[in-house]
C-alpha positions as a printed NumPy array, in Angstrom:
array([[  0.   ,   0.   ,   0.   ],
       [  2.773,   2.448,   0.947],
       [  4.638,   1.567,  -2.248],
       [  1.517,   2.245,  -4.331],
       [  1.03 ,   5.636,  -2.621],
       [  4.654,   6.585,  -3.261],
       [  4.365,   5.584,  -6.919],
       [  1.146,   7.57 ,  -7.293],
       [  2.758,  10.591,  -5.633],
       [  5.659,  10.385,  -8.114],
       [  3.176,  10.259, -11.004],
       [  1.334,  13.322,  -9.718],
       [  4.61 ,  15.235,  -9.274],
       [  5.656,  14.321, -12.819],
       [  2.306,  15.506, -14.153],
       [  2.664,  18.932, -12.521],
       [  6.285,  19.256, -13.665],
       [  5.291,  18.513, -17.283],
       [  2.295,  20.843, -16.991],
       [  4.618,  23.648, -15.865],
       [  6.925,  22.97 , -18.798],
       [  3.985,  23.101, -21.226],
       [  2.846,  26.411, -19.756],
       [  6.368,  27.753, -20.096],
       [  6.462,  26.766, -23.764],
       [  3.072,  28.385, -24.354],
       [  4.225,  31.604, -22.706],
       [  7.368,  31.629, -24.86 ],
       [  5.307,  31.083, -27.998],
       [  2.938,  33.901, -27.041],
       [  5.849,  36.275, -26.447],
       [  7.365,  35.273, -29.794],
       [  4.054,  35.869, -31.601],
       [  3.69 ,  39.274, -29.953],
       [  7.285,  40.153, -30.868],
       [  6.73 ,  39.174, -34.494],
       [  3.549,  41.291, -34.641],
       [  5.52 ,  44.266, -33.304],
       [  8.275,  43.584, -35.838],
       [  5.77 ,  43.652, -38.697],
       [  4.221,  46.862, -37.381],
       [  7.65 ,  48.468, -37.01 ],
       [  8.691,  47.407, -40.507],
       [  5.499,  48.878, -41.945],
       [  6.147,  52.162, -40.141],
       [  9.749,  52.127, -41.336],
       [  8.631,  51.877, -44.942],
       [  6.167,  54.771, -44.431],
       [  8.983,  57.276, -43.868],
       [  8.595,  60.55 , -42.024],
       [  9.636,  61.529, -38.476],
       [  6.459,  60.282, -36.765],
       [  6.642,  56.975, -38.611],
       [ 10.287,  56.579, -37.536],
       [  9.311,  57.198, -33.912],
       [  6.556,  54.584, -34.1  ],
       [  8.869,  52.15 , -35.898],
       [ 11.551,  52.549, -33.237],
       [  9.007,  52.106, -30.446],
       [  7.547,  48.929, -31.972],
       [ 10.942,  47.456, -32.848],
       [ 12.363,  48.111, -29.38 ],
       [  9.283,  46.452, -27.873],
       [  9.798,  43.466, -30.195],
       [ 13.427,  43.11 , -29.063],
       [ 12.36 ,  43.377, -25.434],
       [  9.888,  40.514, -25.862],
       [ 12.224,  38.35 , -27.949],
       [ 15.894,  39.402, -27.957],
       [ 16.734,  36.657, -30.483],
       [ 14.565,  38.318, -33.161],
       [ 17.453,  39.486, -35.361],
       [ 15.164,  41.161, -37.887],
       [ 14.046,  43.679, -35.255],
       [ 17.683,  44.461, -34.418],
       [ 18.417,  44.927, -38.11 ],
       [ 15.431,  47.225, -38.607],
       [ 16.467,  49.28 , -35.57 ],
       [ 19.762,  49.792, -37.366],
       [ 17.843,  51.042, -40.397],
       [ 15.93 ,  53.473, -38.171],
       [ 19.232,  54.761, -36.793],
       [ 20.636,  55.185, -40.311],
       [ 17.585,  57.143, -41.428],
       [ 18.07 ,  59.393, -38.415],
       [ 21.755,  59.707, -39.368],
       [ 22.722,  58.214, -35.998],
       [ 25.673,  56.215, -37.306],
       [ 26.972,  55.28 , -33.867],
       [ 23.679,  53.554, -33.023],
       [ 23.471,  51.859, -36.406]])
């Protein structure tokens, strides 16, 4: 009986550990999706030109990098924003 209870307890612990891992993966995927949406918005603003569009592009792209630092396209586009602003040190 004690052995069965210990085995069942191990199964329950494993279930909650796997459930936590699944939730972690879902949270990462949600952050990635949000970062990609911000990247697209920033890229659209970047192609619009104009000072206000550059401000919005920079804001969206920085938010994308904050949510997913591995999103190289957002880093690249931030460099393009800096070049358009003639901020060569930031580019």
